[in-house]
Amino acid sequence: FGESFRALRTALVATGVSEPTHLLAVTSTQPLEGKTTTAVNVALSLAIGGARVLLIDADMRRPSLHTAMRLPNDLGLSELLSGKARMRDVVQRGGDPNLLVISAGQTPPNPSELLGSDRMRAFLRQLATGPFDWVVIDTPPVLAVTDAVVVAPLVHSVAFVVGADMTRWRLAERAVHTLRGGQPRHVAAILNRVDFVRNRYYYSRYYGQQYKNYYAHARAS
């Protein structure tokens, strides 16, 4: 599990990010695909690797990041965007000295409007030139509400989590099409919940064939 996220961290860092602070949103097609688990562990992996990371829960309808991080959720992004709290009031320390967290806060009546507000845009612009190397934002599933589509154009890239053996191809395709409607700069897919034990025949057959083709090509060259 840990090695998978270290590999994912390497892939993210190797994308050639030129911004001083990289804003990464994490979403999925539907609930229970592991987007929050992915967001938390990507943030932790980056922080353990030495990066300064801010992890934000922008899923204000069904917040769960604070539960995963074992943090209170009295004040968070909702209060910050509605003007009821300041930055220093909502930031909490995560499980690593390099990791800070902003939970979702109390569920507002207008989550989409808050995420698409001028205050949210100004907040992310400020973060893009702030003290962090990475800002990881957990957003709601694409097909459930429009929140992730609203956030997509405000960040540098979007990580689209797909649950193996639980998400139909057509639904994932529709979700990506919907997400691209927000004109994100870059979208990366993360395949989650892969059962390597149950699927070991497929993976060994697939990779075995890939190596066979590679070496056959190498001999022919």
Short mmCIF file of C-alpha atoms in Angstrom, two decimals:
data_model
loop_
_atom_site.label_atom_id
_atom_site.label_comp_id
_atom_site.label_asym_id
_atom_site.label_seq_id
_atom_site.Cartn_x
_atom_site.Cartn_y
_atom_site.Cartn_z
CA PHE A 1 0.00 0.00 0.00
CA GLY A 2 2.71 2.44 1.00
CA GLU A 3 4.88 1.53 -1.98
CA SER A 4 1.97 2.22 -4.33
CA PHE A 5 1.66 5.77 -3.05
CA ARG A 6 5.40 6.31 -3.16
CA ALA A 7 5.29 5.27 -6.82
CA LEU A 8 2.35 7.62 -7.36
CA ARG A 9 4.30 10.44 -5.70
CA THR A 10 7.19 9.80 -8.06
CA ALA A 11 4.84 9.92 -11.05
CA LEU A 12 3.29 13.20 -9.89
CA VAL A 13 6.63 14.86 -9.22
CA ALA A 14 7.96 13.66 -12.59
CA THR A 15 5.21 15.44 -14.52
CA GLY A 16 7.52 18.42 -14.89
CA VAL A 17 5.63 20.92 -12.75
CA SER A 18 7.03 24.41 -13.25
CA GLU A 19 4.79 26.26 -10.78
CA PRO A 20 6.25 27.12 -7.35
CA THR A 21 3.13 25.59 -5.80
CA HIS A 22 1.24 22.81 -7.60
CA LEU A 23 -2.53 22.75 -7.05
CA LEU A 24 -3.90 19.20 -7.41
CA ALA A 25 -7.61 18.34 -7.17
CA VAL A 26 -8.68 14.74 -6.52
CA THR A 27 -12.06 13.40 -7.65
CA SER A 28 -13.80 10.26 -8.93
CA THR A 29 -16.84 9.14 -10.88
CA GLN A 30 -18.94 8.12 -7.88
CA PRO A 31 -18.62 7.67 -4.09
CA LEU A 32 -16.60 4.88 -2.45
CA GLU A 33 -13.91 4.70 -5.14
CA GLY A 34 -11.24 5.86 -2.68
CA LYS A 35 -10.69 9.50 -3.67
CA THR A 36 -10.35 10.71 -0.08
CA THR A 37 -8.00 7.86 0.83
CA THR A 38 -5.98 8.73 -2.28
CA ALA A 39 -5.91 12.45 -1.46
CA VAL A 40 -4.79 11.81 2.13
CA ASN A 41 -2.06 9.34 1.23
CA VAL A 42 -0.77 11.37 -1.71
CA ALA A 43 -0.48 14.37 0.61
CA LEU A 44 1.25 12.31 3.31
CA SER A 45 3.60 10.73 0.79
CA LEU A 46 4.58 14.13 -0.60
CA ALA A 47 5.09 15.51 2.91
CA ILE A 48 7.21 12.54 4.01
CA GLY A 49 9.25 13.08 0.85
CA GLY A 50 10.14 16.56 2.05
CA ALA A 51 7.54 18.72 0.28
CA ARG A 52 5.49 21.32 2.15
CA VAL A 53 1.87 20.25 1.65
CA LEU A 54 -1.57 21.70 2.37
CA LEU A 55 -4.44 19.20 2.25
CA ILE A 56 -7.94 20.67 1.81
CA ASP A 57 -11.34 18.99 2.08
CA ALA A 58 -13.54 20.66 -0.56
CA ASP A 59 -16.19 17.93 -0.29
CA MET A 60 -18.41 20.03 1.93
CA ARG A 61 -21.51 17.91 1.26
CA ARG A 62 -20.11 14.64 2.65
CA PRO A 63 -16.82 15.53 4.36
CA SER A 64 -14.67 12.63 5.53
CA LEU A 65 -11.10 13.88 5.34
CA HIS A 66 -11.16 15.01 8.99
CA THR A 67 -12.24 11.50 10.00
CA ALA A 68 -9.40 9.91 8.05
CA MET A 69 -6.93 12.37 9.61
CA ARG A 70 -8.54 12.14 13.08
CA LEU A 71 -9.03 15.90 13.30
CA PRO A 72 -11.90 18.09 14.50
CA ASN A 73 -14.21 19.65 11.91
CA ASP A 74 -15.65 22.60 13.82
CA LEU A 75 -14.10 25.17 11.48
CA GLY A 76 -12.93 24.61 7.92
CA LEU A 77 -13.19 25.61 4.29
CA SER A 78 -16.89 26.43 4.58
CA GLU A 79 -16.28 29.03 7.28
CA LEU A 80 -13.23 30.40 5.47
CA LEU A 81 -15.09 30.96 2.18
CA SER A 82 -18.16 32.39 3.89
CA GLY A 83 -16.06 34.92 5.82
CA LYS A 84 -16.78 33.42 9.24
CA ALA A 85 -13.16 32.42 9.92
CA ARG A 86 -9.64 33.35 8.92
CA MET A 87 -6.88 31.16 7.53
CA ARG A 88 -5.13 30.81 10.87
CA ASP A 89 -8.42 29.67 12.43
CA VAL A 90 -8.97 26.73 10.08
CA VAL A 91 -5.47 25.33 9.48
CA GLN A 92 -4.56 22.21 11.49
CA ARG A 93 -1.41 20.11 11.68
CA GLY A 94 -1.46 16.71 9.96
CA GLY A 95 0.48 13.57 10.75
CA ASP A 96 3.78 14.97 9.45
CA PRO A 97 5.60 18.25 10.23
CA ASN A 98 5.39 19.16 6.52
CA LEU A 99 1.63 18.59 6.31
CA LEU A 100 -1.12 21.09 7.17
CA VAL A 101 -4.84 20.37 6.80
CA ILE A 102 -8.02 22.38 6.25
CA SER A 103 -11.13 20.32 6.89
CA ALA A 104 -14.47 20.98 5.17
CA GLY A 105 -16.15 22.63 8.13
CA GLN A 106 -19.91 22.68 8.63
CA THR A 107 -22.00 21.79 5.57
CA PRO A 108 -23.21 25.05 3.95
CA PRO A 109 -26.47 25.44 2.00
CA ASN A 110 -24.55 26.43 -1.17
CA PRO A 111 -21.33 24.38 -1.59
CA SER A 112 -21.09 24.86 -5.36
CA GLU A 113 -21.53 28.61 -5.08
CA LEU A 114 -18.81 28.84 -2.44
CA LEU A 115 -16.36 26.78 -4.52
CA GLY A 116 -17.05 28.94 -7.58
CA SER A 117 -16.92 32.21 -5.70
CA ASP A 118 -14.44 35.05 -6.12
CA ARG A 119 -13.25 34.32 -2.58
CA MET A 120 -12.32 30.75 -3.59
CA ARG A 121 -10.49 31.98 -6.69
CA ALA A 122 -8.59 34.55 -4.64
CA PHE A 123 -7.79 31.90 -2.01
CA LEU A 124 -6.30 29.51 -4.58
CA ARG A 125 -4.39 32.31 -6.29
CA GLN A 126 -2.89 33.19 -2.92
CA LEU A 127 -1.97 29.54 -2.30
CA ALA A 128 -0.34 29.29 -5.74
CA THR A 129 2.26 31.83 -4.62
CA GLY A 130 2.38 30.82 -0.97
CA PRO A 131 4.73 28.77 1.20
CA PHE A 132 3.53 25.32 0.05
CA ASP A 133 5.03 23.06 -2.62
CA TRP A 134 1.76 21.16 -3.10
CA VAL A 135 -1.90 21.86 -2.36
CA VAL A 136 -4.03 18.71 -2.55
CA ILE A 137 -7.80 19.30 -2.72
CA ASP A 138 -10.33 16.52 -2.13
CA THR A 139 -13.47 17.25 -4.19
CA PRO A 140 -16.84 15.44 -4.55
CA PRO A 141 -17.48 12.79 -7.23
CA VAL A 142 -18.09 14.22 -10.70
CA LEU A 143 -21.41 12.54 -11.47
CA ALA A 144 -22.89 13.35 -8.06
CA VAL A 145 -22.59 17.15 -8.12
CA THR A 146 -20.87 19.88 -10.15
CA ASP A 147 -18.35 20.87 -7.46
CA ALA A 148 -15.33 19.11 -8.99
CA VAL A 149 -16.07 20.69 -12.39
CA VAL A 150 -16.17 24.11 -10.71
CA VAL A 151 -12.78 23.54 -9.06
CA ALA A 152 -11.08 21.94 -12.11
CA PRO A 153 -10.17 25.17 -13.98
CA LEU A 154 -8.81 26.74 -10.79
CA VAL A 155 -6.07 24.12 -10.24
CA HIS A 156 -3.05 22.94 -12.20
CA SER A 157 -4.11 19.29 -12.53
CA VAL A 158 -6.86 16.84 -11.59
CA ALA A 159 -6.31 13.28 -10.34
CA PHE A 160 -9.26 11.14 -11.44
CA VAL A 161 -9.60 8.06 -9.21
CA VAL A 162 -11.23 4.97 -10.73
CA GLY A 163 -12.27 2.05 -8.53
CA ALA A 164 -11.30 -1.25 -10.16
CA ASP A 165 -14.18 -3.70 -10.67
CA MET A 166 -16.72 -1.17 -9.40
CA THR A 167 -16.95 1.63 -11.99
CA ARG A 168 -18.50 0.96 -15.38
CA TRP A 169 -16.44 2.16 -18.32
CA ARG A 170 -19.30 4.27 -19.72
CA LEU A 171 -19.82 6.04 -16.38
CA ALA A 172 -16.10 6.81 -16.05
CA GLU A 173 -16.04 8.04 -19.65
CA ARG A 174 -19.03 10.29 -19.00
CA ALA A 175 -17.42 11.61 -15.83
CA VAL A 176 -14.19 12.48 -17.67
CA HIS A 177 -16.20 14.18 -20.43
CA THR A 178 -18.08 16.19 -17.78
CA LEU A 179 -14.83 17.04 -16.00
CA ARG A 180 -13.22 18.23 -19.23
CA GLY A 181 -16.16 20.59 -19.65
CA GLY A 182 -14.53 22.64 -16.89
CA GLN A 183 -11.41 22.88 -19.08
CA PRO A 184 -8.83 21.56 -16.60
CA ARG A 185 -5.20 21.95 -17.64
CA HIS A 186 -4.28 18.33 -17.04
CA VAL A 187 -6.15 15.16 -15.98
CA ALA A 188 -4.38 12.03 -14.69
CA ALA A 189 -6.08 8.70 -13.96
CA ILE A 190 -5.41 6.62 -10.85
CA LEU A 191 -6.64 3.01 -10.79
CA ASN A 192 -7.58 2.16 -7.21
CA ARG A 193 -8.80 -0.92 -5.33
CA VAL A 194 -7.01 -3.37 -7.62
CA ASP A 195 -7.12 -6.92 -6.23
CA PHE A 196 -3.78 -8.31 -7.41
CA VAL A 197 -4.42 -11.67 -5.76
CA ARG A 198 -7.71 -12.23 -7.57
CA ASN A 199 -6.37 -10.77 -10.82
CA ARG A 200 -2.84 -12.21 -10.70
CA TYR A 201 -3.51 -14.44 -13.73
CA TYR A 202 -4.52 -11.45 -15.85
CA TYR A 203 -1.58 -9.28 -14.74
CA SER A 204 1.01 -12.04 -15.12
CA ARG A 205 -0.40 -12.90 -18.54
CA TYR A 206 -0.49 -9.25 -19.64
CA TYR A 207 2.98 -8.29 -18.42
CA GLY A 208 4.41 -11.62 -19.54
CA GLN A 209 3.16 -10.91 -23.05
CA GLN A 210 4.55 -7.37 -22.90
CA TYR A 211 8.02 -8.61 -21.95
CA LYS A 212 7.83 -11.32 -24.60
CA ASN A 213 7.00 -8.76 -27.28
CA TYR A 214 9.74 -6.42 -26.04
CA TYR A 215 12.49 -9.05 -26.13
CA ALA A 216 11.30 -10.40 -29.47
CA HIS A 217 11.52 -6.86 -30.85
CA ALA A 218 14.97 -6.40 -29.26
CA ARG A 219 16.31 -9.60 -30.88
CA ALA A 220 14.88 -8.54 -34.23
CA SER A 221 16.68 -5.19 -33.93
#
